[in-house]
Coordinates of C-alpha atoms (C1' of nucleotides) in Angstrom, one line a residue:
Chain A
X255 CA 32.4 -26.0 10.4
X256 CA 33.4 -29.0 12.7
X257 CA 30.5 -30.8 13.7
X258 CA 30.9 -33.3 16.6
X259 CA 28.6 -36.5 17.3
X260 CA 25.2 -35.4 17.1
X261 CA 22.2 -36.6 19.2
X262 CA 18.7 -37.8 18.1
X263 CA 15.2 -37.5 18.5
X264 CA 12.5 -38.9 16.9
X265 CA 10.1 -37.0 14.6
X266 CA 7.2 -38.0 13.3
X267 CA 5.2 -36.3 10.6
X268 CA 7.7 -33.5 10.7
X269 CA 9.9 -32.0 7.8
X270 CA 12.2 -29.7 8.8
X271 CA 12.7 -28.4 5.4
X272 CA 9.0 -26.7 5.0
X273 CA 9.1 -25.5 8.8
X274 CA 12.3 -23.8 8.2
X275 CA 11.4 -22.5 4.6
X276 CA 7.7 -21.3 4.8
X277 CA 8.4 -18.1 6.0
X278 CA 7.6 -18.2 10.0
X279 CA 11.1 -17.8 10.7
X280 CA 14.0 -15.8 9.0
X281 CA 17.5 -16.3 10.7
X282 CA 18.6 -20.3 9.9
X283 CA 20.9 -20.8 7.4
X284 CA 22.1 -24.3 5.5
X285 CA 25.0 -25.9 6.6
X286 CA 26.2 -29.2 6.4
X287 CA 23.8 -31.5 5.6
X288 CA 21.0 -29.3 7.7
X289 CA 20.6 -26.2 9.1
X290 CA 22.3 -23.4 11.5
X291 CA 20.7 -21.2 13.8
X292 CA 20.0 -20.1 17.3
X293 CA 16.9 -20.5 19.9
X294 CA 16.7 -17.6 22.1
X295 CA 20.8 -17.5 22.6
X296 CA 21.5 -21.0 21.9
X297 CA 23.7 -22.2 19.2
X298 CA 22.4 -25.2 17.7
X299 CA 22.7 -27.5 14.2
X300 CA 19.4 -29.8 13.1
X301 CA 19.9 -32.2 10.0
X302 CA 16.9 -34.2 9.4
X303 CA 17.4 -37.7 7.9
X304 CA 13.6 -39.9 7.0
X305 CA 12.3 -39.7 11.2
X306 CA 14.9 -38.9 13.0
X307 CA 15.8 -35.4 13.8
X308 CA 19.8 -34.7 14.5
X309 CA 20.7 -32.3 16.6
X310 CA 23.4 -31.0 18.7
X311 CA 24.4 -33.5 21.9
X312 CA 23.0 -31.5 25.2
X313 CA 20.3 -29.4 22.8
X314 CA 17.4 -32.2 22.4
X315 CA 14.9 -30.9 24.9
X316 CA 15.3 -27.3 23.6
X317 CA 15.1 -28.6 20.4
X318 CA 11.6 -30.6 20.6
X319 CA 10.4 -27.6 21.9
X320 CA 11.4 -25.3 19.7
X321 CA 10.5 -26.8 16.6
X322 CA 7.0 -28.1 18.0
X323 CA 7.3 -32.1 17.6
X324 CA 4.9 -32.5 20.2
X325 CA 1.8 -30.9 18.6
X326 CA -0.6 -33.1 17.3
X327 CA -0.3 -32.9 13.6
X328 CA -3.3 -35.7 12.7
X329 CA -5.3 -33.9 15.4
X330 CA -4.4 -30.8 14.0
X331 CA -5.2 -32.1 10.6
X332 CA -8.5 -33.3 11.2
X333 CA -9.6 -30.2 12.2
X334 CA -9.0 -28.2 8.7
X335 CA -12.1 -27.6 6.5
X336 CA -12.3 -30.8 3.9
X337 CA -12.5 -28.5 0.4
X338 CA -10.4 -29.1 -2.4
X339 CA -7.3 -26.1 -1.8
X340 CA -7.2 -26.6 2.1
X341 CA -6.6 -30.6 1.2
X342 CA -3.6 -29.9 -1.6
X343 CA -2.5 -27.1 0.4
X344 CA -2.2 -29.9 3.1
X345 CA -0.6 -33.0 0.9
X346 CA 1.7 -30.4 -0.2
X347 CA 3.2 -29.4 3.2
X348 CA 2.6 -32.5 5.1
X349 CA 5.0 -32.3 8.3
X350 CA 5.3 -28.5 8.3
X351 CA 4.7 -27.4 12.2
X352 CA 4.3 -23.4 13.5
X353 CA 7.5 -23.3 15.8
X354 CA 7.8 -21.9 19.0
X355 CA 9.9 -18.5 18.7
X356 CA 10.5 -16.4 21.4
X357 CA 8.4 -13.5 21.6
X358 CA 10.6 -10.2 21.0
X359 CA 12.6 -11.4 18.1
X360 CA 9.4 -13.1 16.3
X361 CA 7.3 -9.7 16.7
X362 CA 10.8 -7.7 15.9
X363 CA 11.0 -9.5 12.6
X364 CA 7.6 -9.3 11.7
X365 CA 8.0 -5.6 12.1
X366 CA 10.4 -5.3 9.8
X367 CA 8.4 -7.3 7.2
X368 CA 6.2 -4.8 5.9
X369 CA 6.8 -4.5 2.2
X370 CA 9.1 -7.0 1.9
X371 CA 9.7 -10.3 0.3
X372 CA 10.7 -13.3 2.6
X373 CA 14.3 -13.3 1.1
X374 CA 14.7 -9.5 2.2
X375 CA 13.6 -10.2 5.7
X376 CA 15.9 -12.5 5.9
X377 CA 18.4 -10.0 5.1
X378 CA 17.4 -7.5 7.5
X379 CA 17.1 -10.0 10.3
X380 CA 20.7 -10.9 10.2
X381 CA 22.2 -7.4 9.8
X382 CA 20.4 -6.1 12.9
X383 CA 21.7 -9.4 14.5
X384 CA 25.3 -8.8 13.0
X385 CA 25.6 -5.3 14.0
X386 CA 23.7 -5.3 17.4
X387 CA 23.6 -9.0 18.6
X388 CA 25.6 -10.9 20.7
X389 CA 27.8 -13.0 19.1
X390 CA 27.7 -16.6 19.5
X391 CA 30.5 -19.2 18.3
X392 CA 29.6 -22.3 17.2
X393 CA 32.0 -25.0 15.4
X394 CA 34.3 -22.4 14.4
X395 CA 31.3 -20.6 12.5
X396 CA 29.6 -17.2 14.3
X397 CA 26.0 -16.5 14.8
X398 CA 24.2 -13.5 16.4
X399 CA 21.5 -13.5 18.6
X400 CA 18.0 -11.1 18.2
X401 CA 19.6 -7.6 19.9
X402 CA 16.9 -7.4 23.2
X403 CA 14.7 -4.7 23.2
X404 CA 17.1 -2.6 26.5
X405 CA 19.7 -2.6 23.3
X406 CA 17.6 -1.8 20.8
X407 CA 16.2 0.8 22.6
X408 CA 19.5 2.8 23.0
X409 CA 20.8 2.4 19.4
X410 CA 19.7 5.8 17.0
X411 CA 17.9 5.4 14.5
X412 CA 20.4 6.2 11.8
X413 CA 22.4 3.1 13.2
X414 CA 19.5 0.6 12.3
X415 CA 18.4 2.6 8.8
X416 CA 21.9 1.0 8.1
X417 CA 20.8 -1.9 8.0
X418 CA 18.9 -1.6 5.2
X419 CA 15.5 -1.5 6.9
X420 CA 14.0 2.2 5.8
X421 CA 11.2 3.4 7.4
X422 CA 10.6 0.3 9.7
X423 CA 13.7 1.3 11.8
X424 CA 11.2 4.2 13.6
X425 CA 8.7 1.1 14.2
X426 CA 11.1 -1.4 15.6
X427 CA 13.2 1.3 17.7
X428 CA 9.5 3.2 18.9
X429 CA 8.6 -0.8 19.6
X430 CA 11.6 -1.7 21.0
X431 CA 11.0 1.5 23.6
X432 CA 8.2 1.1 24.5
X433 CA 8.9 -2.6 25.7
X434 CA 12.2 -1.6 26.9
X435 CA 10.3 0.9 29.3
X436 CA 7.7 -1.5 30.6
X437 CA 4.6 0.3 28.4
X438 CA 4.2 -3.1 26.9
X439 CA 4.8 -6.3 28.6
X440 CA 5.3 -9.4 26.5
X441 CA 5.0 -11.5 29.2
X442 CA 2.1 -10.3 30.4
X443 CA 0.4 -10.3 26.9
X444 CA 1.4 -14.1 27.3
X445 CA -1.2 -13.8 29.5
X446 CA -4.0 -12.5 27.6
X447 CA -6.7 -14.1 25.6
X448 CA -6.1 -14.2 21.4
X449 CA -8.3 -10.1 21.5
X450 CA -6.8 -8.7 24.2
X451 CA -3.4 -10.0 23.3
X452 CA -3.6 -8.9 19.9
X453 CA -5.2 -5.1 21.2
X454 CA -2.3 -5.2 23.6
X455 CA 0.4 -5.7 20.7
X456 CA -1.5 -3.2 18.7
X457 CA -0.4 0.1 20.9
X458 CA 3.1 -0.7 19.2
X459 CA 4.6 1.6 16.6
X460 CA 4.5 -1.1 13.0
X461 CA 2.4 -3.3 14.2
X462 CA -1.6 -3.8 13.2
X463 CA -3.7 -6.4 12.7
X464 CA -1.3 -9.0 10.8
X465 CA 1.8 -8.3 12.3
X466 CA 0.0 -8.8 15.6
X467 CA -1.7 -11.9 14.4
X468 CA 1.7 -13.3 13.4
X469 CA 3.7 -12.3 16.6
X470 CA 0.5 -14.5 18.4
X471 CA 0.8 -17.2 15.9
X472 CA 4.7 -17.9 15.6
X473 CA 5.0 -16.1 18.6
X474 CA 2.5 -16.9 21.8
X475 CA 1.3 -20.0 20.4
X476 CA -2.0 -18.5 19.6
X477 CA -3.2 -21.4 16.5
X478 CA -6.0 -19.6 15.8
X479 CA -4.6 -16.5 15.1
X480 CA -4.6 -16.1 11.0
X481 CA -2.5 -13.4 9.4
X482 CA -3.8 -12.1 6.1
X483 CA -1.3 -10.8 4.0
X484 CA -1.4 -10.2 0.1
X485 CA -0.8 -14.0 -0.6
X486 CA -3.4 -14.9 2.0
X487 CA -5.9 -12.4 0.8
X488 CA -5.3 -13.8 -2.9
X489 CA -6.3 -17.3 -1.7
X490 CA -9.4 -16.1 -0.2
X491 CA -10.8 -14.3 -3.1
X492 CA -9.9 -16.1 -6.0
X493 CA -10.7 -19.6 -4.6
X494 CA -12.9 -19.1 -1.6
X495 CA -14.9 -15.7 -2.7
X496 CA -14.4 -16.8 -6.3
X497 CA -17.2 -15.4 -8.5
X498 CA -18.5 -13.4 -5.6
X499 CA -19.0 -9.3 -5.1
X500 CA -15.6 -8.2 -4.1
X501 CA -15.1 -9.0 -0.3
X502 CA -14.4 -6.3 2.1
X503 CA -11.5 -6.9 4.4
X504 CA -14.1 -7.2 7.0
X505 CA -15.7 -10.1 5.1
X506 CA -12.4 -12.2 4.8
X507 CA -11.7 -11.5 8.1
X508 CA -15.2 -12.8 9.8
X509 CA -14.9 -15.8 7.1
X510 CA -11.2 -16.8 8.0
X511 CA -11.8 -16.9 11.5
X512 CA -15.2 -19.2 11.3
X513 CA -14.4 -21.0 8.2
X514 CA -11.0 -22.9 9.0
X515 CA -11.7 -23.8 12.8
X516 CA -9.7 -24.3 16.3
X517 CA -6.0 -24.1 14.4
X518 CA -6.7 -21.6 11.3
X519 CA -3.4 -20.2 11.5
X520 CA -1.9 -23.6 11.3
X521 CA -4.3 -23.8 8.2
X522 CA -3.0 -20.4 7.2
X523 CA 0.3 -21.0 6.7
X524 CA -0.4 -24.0 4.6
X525 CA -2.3 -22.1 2.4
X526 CA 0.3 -19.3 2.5
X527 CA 2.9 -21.3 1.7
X528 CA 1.9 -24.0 -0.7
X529 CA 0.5 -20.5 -2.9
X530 CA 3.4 -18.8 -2.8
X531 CA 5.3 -21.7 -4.4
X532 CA 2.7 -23.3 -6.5
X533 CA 1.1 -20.5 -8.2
X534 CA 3.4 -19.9 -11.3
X535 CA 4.0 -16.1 -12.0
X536 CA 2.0 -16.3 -15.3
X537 CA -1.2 -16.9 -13.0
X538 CA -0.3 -13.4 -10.9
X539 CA 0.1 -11.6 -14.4
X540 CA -3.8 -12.6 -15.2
X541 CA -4.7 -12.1 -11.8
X542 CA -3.3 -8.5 -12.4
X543 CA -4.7 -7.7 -15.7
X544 CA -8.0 -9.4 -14.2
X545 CA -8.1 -7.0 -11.3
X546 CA -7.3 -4.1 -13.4
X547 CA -9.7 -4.4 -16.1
X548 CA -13.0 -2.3 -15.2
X549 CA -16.3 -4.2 -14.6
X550 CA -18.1 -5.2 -17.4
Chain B
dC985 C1' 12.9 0.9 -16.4
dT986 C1' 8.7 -0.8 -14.1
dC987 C1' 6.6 -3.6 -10.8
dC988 C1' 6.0 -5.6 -6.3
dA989 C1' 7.0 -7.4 -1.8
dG990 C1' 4.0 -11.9 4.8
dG991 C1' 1.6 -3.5 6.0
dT992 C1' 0.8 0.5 8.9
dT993 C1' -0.9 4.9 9.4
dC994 C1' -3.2 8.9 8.3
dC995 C1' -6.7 11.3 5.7
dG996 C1' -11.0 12.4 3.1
dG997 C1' -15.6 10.5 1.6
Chain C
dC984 C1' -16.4 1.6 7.6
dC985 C1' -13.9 2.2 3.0
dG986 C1' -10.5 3.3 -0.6
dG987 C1' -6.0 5.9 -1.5
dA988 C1' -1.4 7.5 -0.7
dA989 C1' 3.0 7.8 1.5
dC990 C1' 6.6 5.3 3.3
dA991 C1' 12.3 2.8 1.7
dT992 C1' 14.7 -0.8 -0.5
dG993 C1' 16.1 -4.4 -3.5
dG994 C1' 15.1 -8.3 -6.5
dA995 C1' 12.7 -9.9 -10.7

DNA sequence: CTCCAGGTTCCGG
DNA sequence: CCGGAACATGGA
């Protein structure tokens, strides 16, 4: 890879390392001294050095946008409940911002994330970029955009099964059709409130409750939507229903969204990913035996 | 080899 | 409303 002169913007209380890494987004790779990947159909390269974000000349605009440098962090901040795991779970990510991803390829991946660690989905996003993208050059080196669903829609489901995706390919293709045909209208779920939005998303093949809540959160800039996964449900009942009667998933649901405030899922994806990095292995073994062991 | 992963859907209490 | 099971695949 050749890079040319690169242009920069300044960024404040950002780190481009834990927004790329945390698991909102699955198709940048490292390069150079930063990072490789495309926004919507754009090529572009972002190296981060101490404020200033790099990026490619002509791409700055797209860029701030993208990665979200004009949300308030300290406002965002000051909003998150003051106990003891939100407040590491903050120190520990400092700078990490929820990006804005373009609808279809955010919700496609999220489809395809059921089951699956974050390294896997990774996987699977660039193969079904790779075999039905468009292809991209940039410096010598080729990316793939998301395929849109119109191409999706066409491809049989054998073809995308070969990329390694299993049952989800019948999700994403059903999904893909239905958008493709006009059942479901992203942009007009744009339009929605957080409920409605989510219901709307919620008529598509692979897609309940938390892949809805993270197409609206990574995906329609919803910040309070709050996605409760296994990791997320882990944090909630060992340290915020800790010693309690086992929670239903109706409990942590009403609790995440009154507890954490106006941006829970910015709140829930620091708790998401300062857990999954944190808490050693050993920890999930005793959770396991823990969990396992009949009530005495 | 066994266990589990940013779940959804369907089915029987 | 709630708990269980099936669903594919690969990394630990």
């Amino acid at each position: 890879m050749t890079l040319g002169k690169l242009a920069a913007l300044p960024a404040r209380e950002f780190s481009l390392e834990m927004t790329l890494t945390c698991g909102q987004v699955f198709h940048w790779v490292r390069a150079e001294a930063g990072w490789l990947g495309l926004i919507g159909d754009r090529a572009v390269y972002v190296e981060q050095k101490g404020e200033t974000l790099s990026c490619t000349p002509g791409a700055e605009e797209c860029v701030a946008n993208y990665f979200a440098l004009d949300h308030p962090l300290e406002e965002i901040y000051a909003t998150f409940p003051s106990d003891p795991a939100m407040q590491q779970a903050l120190h520990f990510c400092r700078g990490m911002r929820i990006i804005r991803q373009p609808a279809w390829e955010c919700l496609a991946t999220f489809i395809t994330s059921s089951m699956k660690q974050v390294a896997h989905i990774m996987q699977m996003s660039h193969a079904i970029r790779r075999r039905f993208g468009e292809r991209v050059e940039y410096a010598g080196d080729a990316l793939f955009t998301y395929p849109t669903p119109a191409r999706l829609a066409v491809v049989s489901e054998e073809a995308l099964r070969a990329c390694s995706i299993g049952y989800r390919a019948k999700n994403l293709l059903g999904s893909a059709r239905m958008i493709a045909a006009g059942e479901v209208d992203l942009a007009h779920v744009a339009t929605l409130d957080d409920e409605a939005a989510r219901a709307e998303l919620c008529r598509l093949p692979g897609v309940g409750e938390k892949v809805a809540n993270c197409a609206l959160l990574f995906g329609f800039e919803r910040k309070r939507a709050f996605p409760i996964d296994v990791w997320i449900e882990r944090v909630l009942r060992e340290i915020y229903f800790a010693r309690k009667r086992r929670p239903t998933t109706r409990r942590l649901r009403e609790f995440s969204q009154t507890y954490f405030g106006e941006n829970s899922g910015y709140a829930q994806q620091y708790l998401f990913h300062h857990a999954r990095l944190t808490w050693p292995k050993a920890r999930q073994r005793a959770r396991k035996r823990q969990s396992s062991r009949p009530p005495c």
